[in-house]
Short mmCIF file of C-alpha atoms in Angstrom, two decimals:
data_model
loop_
_atom_site.label_atom_id
_atom_site.label_comp_id
_atom_site.label_asym_id
_atom_site.label_seq_id
_atom_site.Cartn_x
_atom_site.Cartn_y
_atom_site.Cartn_z
CA MET A 1 142.99 202.08 179.47
CA LYS A 2 145.24 199.60 177.66
CA ILE A 3 148.75 198.80 178.94
CA PHE A 4 151.59 196.96 177.18
CA ILE A 5 153.85 195.24 179.75
CA MET A 6 157.30 194.14 178.60
CA SER A 7 158.79 191.47 180.84
CA ASP A 8 162.26 190.02 181.34
CA MET A 9 163.85 187.77 183.98
CA GLU A 10 167.25 189.14 184.92
CA GLY A 11 165.79 192.15 186.74
CA VAL A 12 163.48 190.11 188.98
CA CYS A 13 163.91 190.08 192.76
CA GLY A 14 165.18 186.69 193.93
CA VAL A 15 166.62 185.75 190.54
CA VAL A 16 170.16 185.25 191.73
CA SER A 17 172.29 184.23 188.76
CA HIS A 18 172.09 183.77 185.01
CA ASP A 19 172.83 180.13 184.28
CA GLU A 20 170.96 178.65 187.24
CA TRP A 21 167.89 180.91 187.19
CA VAL A 22 167.05 182.18 183.69
CA THR A 23 168.02 179.32 181.35
CA PRO A 24 165.96 176.14 180.77
CA GLN A 25 168.83 173.94 181.97
CA GLY A 26 169.13 175.91 185.21
CA ARG A 27 167.96 174.12 188.33
CA TYR A 28 165.96 177.17 189.50
CA TYR A 29 164.48 178.16 186.11
CA ALA A 30 160.91 177.24 187.13
CA GLU A 31 161.26 179.27 190.33
CA GLY A 32 162.60 182.21 188.34
CA LYS A 33 159.61 182.13 185.99
CA GLU A 34 157.25 182.04 188.96
CA LEU A 35 158.96 185.04 190.58
CA LEU A 36 158.72 187.04 187.34
CA THR A 37 155.07 186.16 186.80
CA LEU A 38 154.17 187.18 190.34
CA GLU A 39 155.92 190.53 189.82
CA VAL A 40 153.94 191.07 186.62
CA ASN A 41 150.75 190.21 188.50
CA ALA A 42 151.66 192.77 191.15
CA ALA A 43 152.07 195.45 188.48
CA ILE A 44 148.72 194.52 186.94
CA GLU A 45 147.06 194.83 190.36
CA GLY A 46 148.49 198.32 190.74
CA PHE A 47 147.55 199.47 187.26
CA ALA A 48 144.02 198.09 187.65
CA ALA A 49 143.55 199.80 191.01
CA ALA A 50 144.16 203.12 189.26
CA GLY A 51 141.82 202.48 186.34
CA ALA A 52 143.63 200.37 183.72
CA THR A 53 141.34 197.78 182.17
CA GLU A 54 143.31 195.90 179.50
CA PHE A 55 146.75 194.32 179.73
CA VAL A 56 149.00 192.62 177.21
CA VAL A 57 152.05 190.96 178.74
CA ALA A 58 154.90 190.43 176.29
CA ASP A 59 157.37 187.74 177.31
CA GLY A 60 160.63 189.42 176.35
CA HIS A 61 163.02 186.86 177.83
CA GLY A 62 164.83 184.93 175.12
CA TYR A 63 164.30 181.52 176.70
CA GLY A 64 160.81 182.44 177.89
CA GLY A 65 160.13 183.86 181.33
CA ILE A 66 156.37 183.96 181.99
CA ASN A 67 154.49 181.05 183.52
CA ASN A 68 151.18 181.79 181.84
CA LEU A 69 149.38 179.30 184.10
CA LEU A 70 150.08 181.69 186.99
CA LEU A 71 149.48 184.91 185.08
CA ASP A 72 146.70 187.24 186.22
CA LYS A 73 143.55 186.25 184.36
CA ARG A 74 142.97 189.87 183.30
CA ALA A 75 146.10 189.72 181.13
CA GLN A 76 146.57 188.57 177.58
CA PHE A 77 149.85 186.71 177.07
CA LEU A 78 152.09 187.55 174.10
CA ARG A 79 154.97 185.32 173.09
CA GLY A 80 156.48 185.44 169.63
CA PRO A 81 159.80 184.59 168.01
CA LEU A 82 162.80 186.31 169.59
CA PRO A 83 164.50 188.27 168.37
CA GLY A 84 161.32 189.11 166.51
CA PRO A 85 160.53 192.17 164.46
CA TYR A 86 160.31 195.30 166.57
CA PRO A 87 158.17 196.49 168.29
CA PHE A 88 156.87 193.05 169.34
CA MET A 89 153.21 193.81 168.56
CA LEU A 90 153.21 197.16 170.33
CA ASP A 91 151.05 199.59 168.38
CA ALA A 92 149.29 202.93 168.77
CA SER A 93 146.19 201.30 170.28
CA PHE A 94 148.02 201.11 173.63
CA ASP A 95 147.76 204.01 176.04
CA ALA A 96 151.03 203.33 177.83
CA MET A 97 153.82 200.81 178.28
CA ALA A 98 155.68 199.39 181.26
CA TRP A 99 158.55 197.06 182.12
CA VAL A 100 158.82 194.38 184.80
CA GLY A 101 161.97 192.35 185.55
CA GLN A 102 164.14 194.66 183.47
CA HIS A 103 167.93 194.70 183.75
CA ALA A 104 170.38 197.48 182.93
CA LYS A 105 172.15 197.94 179.61
CA ALA A 106 175.53 196.45 178.79
CA SER A 107 178.60 197.78 180.62
CA THR A 108 176.61 199.40 183.43
CA GLU A 109 178.44 199.49 186.76
CA CYS A 110 176.90 197.85 189.84
CA ALA A 111 174.21 196.23 187.72
CA GLN A 112 173.18 192.60 188.08
CA MET A 113 173.36 190.56 184.85
CA ALA A 114 173.60 193.73 182.75
CA HIS A 115 173.52 193.14 179.00
CA THR A 116 171.91 194.35 175.79
CA GLY A 117 170.44 191.47 173.85
CA TRP A 118 173.30 189.19 174.88
CA PHE A 119 176.55 189.43 176.81
CA ASP A 120 178.64 189.98 173.67
CA VAL A 121 177.58 193.65 173.42
CA ILE A 122 179.78 196.35 174.97
CA ASP A 123 177.71 199.35 173.90
CA TYR A 124 174.61 199.88 171.75
CA ARG A 125 173.93 203.38 170.40
CA ILE A 126 171.10 204.94 168.42
CA ASN A 127 171.90 208.43 167.14
CA ASP A 128 174.78 208.39 169.63
CA ILE A 129 172.49 207.71 172.60
CA SER A 130 173.60 204.65 174.56
CA VAL A 131 170.57 202.40 175.08
CA GLY A 132 169.72 198.94 176.31
CA GLU A 133 166.69 196.77 175.77
CA PHE A 134 164.56 199.26 177.69
CA GLY A 135 165.74 202.20 175.58
CA GLN A 136 165.13 200.39 172.31
CA MET A 137 161.49 199.71 173.17
CA ALA A 138 160.99 203.14 174.72
CA MET A 139 162.11 204.65 171.42
CA CYS A 140 159.69 202.39 169.53
CA GLY A 141 156.92 203.54 171.84
CA ALA A 142 157.81 207.17 171.28
CA GLU A 143 157.60 206.73 167.51
CA LEU A 144 154.11 205.27 167.96
CA GLY A 145 153.03 207.88 170.50
CA VAL A 146 152.93 205.39 173.39
CA ARG A 147 154.42 206.75 176.60
CA SER A 148 156.69 204.79 178.95
CA ILE A 149 155.25 205.15 182.45
CA PHE A 150 156.68 202.43 184.70
CA GLY A 151 159.70 200.19 185.13
CA ALA A 152 160.74 197.70 187.80
CA GLY A 153 164.12 196.00 188.03
CA ASP A 154 167.53 196.36 189.57
CA GLU A 155 168.66 199.74 190.86
CA ALA A 156 171.01 200.41 187.94
CA PHE A 157 168.13 199.87 185.50
CA THR A 158 165.92 202.34 187.35
CA VAL A 159 168.65 204.99 187.12
CA GLU A 160 169.05 204.26 183.40
CA ALA A 161 165.30 204.52 182.81
CA ALA A 162 164.92 207.79 184.73
CA GLU A 163 167.81 209.36 182.83
CA LEU A 164 166.33 208.42 179.45
CA VAL A 165 162.61 209.04 180.04
CA GLN A 166 161.74 212.09 182.09
CA GLY A 167 158.98 211.42 184.60
CA ILE A 168 158.92 207.61 184.43
CA GLU A 169 157.93 205.90 187.69
CA THR A 170 160.49 203.27 188.76
CA VAL A 171 160.86 200.64 191.48
CA SER A 172 164.21 199.15 192.48
CA ILE A 173 164.01 195.65 193.94
CA LYS A 174 167.72 194.70 194.13
CA ARG A 175 171.10 196.27 193.46
CA GLY A 176 174.24 194.94 191.83
CA ILE A 177 177.47 195.13 193.80
CA LEU A 178 180.36 194.95 191.32
CA PRO A 179 181.89 198.22 190.05
CA GLY A 180 183.50 198.63 186.64
CA SER A 181 182.19 198.15 183.12
CA GLY A 182 183.72 194.76 182.39
CA GLU A 183 184.79 195.91 178.93
CA GLU A 184 187.98 193.86 179.26
CA CYS A 185 186.02 190.59 179.56
CA THR A 186 185.26 187.96 176.94
CA VAL A 187 181.60 187.02 176.43
CA ASP A 188 181.68 184.14 178.93
CA GLN A 189 183.63 186.16 181.46
CA TYR A 190 181.18 189.04 181.23
CA LYS A 191 178.16 186.72 181.53
CA ASP A 192 179.48 185.37 184.82
CA ARG A 193 180.85 188.68 186.10
CA ASN A 194 177.74 190.46 187.37
CA ASN A 195 175.73 187.82 189.20
CA GLY A 196 176.22 189.43 192.61
CA ALA A 197 173.41 191.54 194.07
CA ILE A 198 171.61 192.49 197.27
CA HIS A 199 167.90 191.60 197.04
CA LEU A 200 164.77 192.66 198.86
CA HIS A 201 162.47 189.89 200.04
CA PRO A 202 160.32 188.97 197.01
CA GLU A 203 157.06 189.71 198.84
CA ILE A 204 158.26 193.21 199.74
CA ALA A 205 159.45 193.71 196.17
CA ARG A 206 156.05 192.76 194.80
CA GLU A 207 154.26 195.13 197.15
CA ARG A 208 156.53 197.97 196.06
CA ILE A 209 155.87 197.09 192.42
CA ARG A 210 152.11 197.13 193.03
CA GLN A 211 152.34 200.50 194.73
CA GLY A 212 154.62 201.94 192.04
CA ALA A 213 152.38 200.77 189.22
CA GLU A 214 149.36 202.32 190.90
CA ARG A 215 151.23 205.62 191.37
CA ALA A 216 152.28 205.61 187.73
CA MET A 217 148.76 204.93 186.51
CA ARG A 218 147.19 207.60 188.70
CA ARG A 219 149.73 210.14 187.45
CA PHE A 220 149.06 209.06 183.86
CA VAL A 221 145.29 209.44 184.26
CA GLU A 222 145.81 212.84 185.86
CA ASN A 223 148.11 214.13 183.11
CA ARG A 224 149.86 211.81 180.69
CA GLU A 225 152.29 214.54 179.68
CA GLN A 226 154.03 214.04 183.02
CA PHE A 227 155.74 211.17 181.18
CA ALA A 228 157.92 212.57 178.41
CA LEU A 229 157.89 211.12 174.92
CA LEU A 230 161.45 210.69 173.71
CA GLN A 231 162.28 213.17 170.98
CA LEU A 232 163.47 211.28 167.91
CA ALA A 233 165.20 212.98 164.99
CA SER A 234 165.76 211.27 161.65
CA PRO A 235 167.84 209.99 159.95
CA PHE A 236 168.64 207.15 162.32
CA HIS A 237 172.04 205.56 162.86
CA ARG A 238 172.83 202.49 164.97
CA GLU A 239 176.29 201.48 166.14
CA VAL A 240 176.94 198.38 168.23
CA ARG A 241 180.31 197.51 169.75
CA TYR A 242 180.97 193.82 170.48
CA ARG A 243 183.47 192.17 172.80
CA SER A 244 185.70 189.20 171.99
CA ASN A 245 184.09 185.78 172.26
CA GLY A 246 187.47 184.11 172.65
CA THR A 247 187.74 183.52 168.91
CA ASN A 248 186.68 186.75 167.19
CA GLU A 249 188.31 190.05 167.99
CA PRO A 250 186.25 192.98 169.29
CA HIS A 251 184.37 194.66 166.42
CA THR A 252 181.67 197.21 165.60
CA LYS A 253 178.57 196.90 163.43
CA VAL A 254 176.32 199.66 162.08
CA SER A 255 173.03 200.22 160.27
CA GLU A 256 171.01 203.21 158.99
CA HIS A 257 167.40 204.11 158.34
CA PRO A 258 166.13 207.37 156.82
CA ASP A 259 163.00 207.98 158.88
CA SER A 260 162.07 205.27 161.43
CA VAL A 261 163.72 203.99 164.59
CA ILE A 262 161.53 200.88 164.32
CA GLY A 263 162.79 200.40 160.80
CA LEU A 264 166.34 200.90 162.04
CA LEU A 265 165.99 198.19 164.68
CA ASN A 266 164.75 195.79 162.02
CA THR A 267 167.61 196.42 159.59
CA LYS A 268 170.57 194.06 159.41
CA LEU A 269 173.77 195.21 161.07
CA GLN A 270 176.90 195.34 158.91
CA LEU A 271 180.55 195.40 159.94
CA LYS A 272 181.82 198.96 160.26
CA LYS A 273 184.51 199.70 157.71
#
């Protein structure tokens, strides 16, 4: 049983703020990478306990988030150029996919460090479905026939994942505390807006992740159709709304693809006329 694990940093328990914890210049960046890697290891332990035998861990954090010296030795480590071509080496050879350290999509209320790609995005839609980084990859998986079975991150992310993918197993390890979408903010204002959260202790979070991953894997082995494949209907249209960066005004970009959501995600966005 082969599992593709997508990882990110902002949704990790104990990762407190953006600039200090998830950027190379941040004074707690090394600690943030360790916390993420230990959460990934916890998920691998859970998946393995329920029968998974092969793991590829994709480092999906732009600056890099996995400390591969601490990574479970059963895992293969994948790091490529970001943003790279979708779907980041995911293919139909995988049985299932999972997320660890995932944050909610842009403009989500009570979500810590919510964004989609970067903090300049207000809303990202594919065929008029609002998605974040999770939704984009879940759609890629659906096109390839790979089911999304597990996700760990902040509470707002787990709600987002459950609403998009019926049956997905989720684990919440912290919750954001600030209401409102932040649409009125500039890029820098929005980046700093959502750092507040209430966290579990990291050891408790990792135990819950291990247990959740094991539950997901056992359910998948029992009947993989418990985890819905997103229904995708071509043609595909993408529309992304951007906030002001202090210089440029808010604007919208679009792209189209006749028959592939993966193709759509790899097309260049153009200003909407």
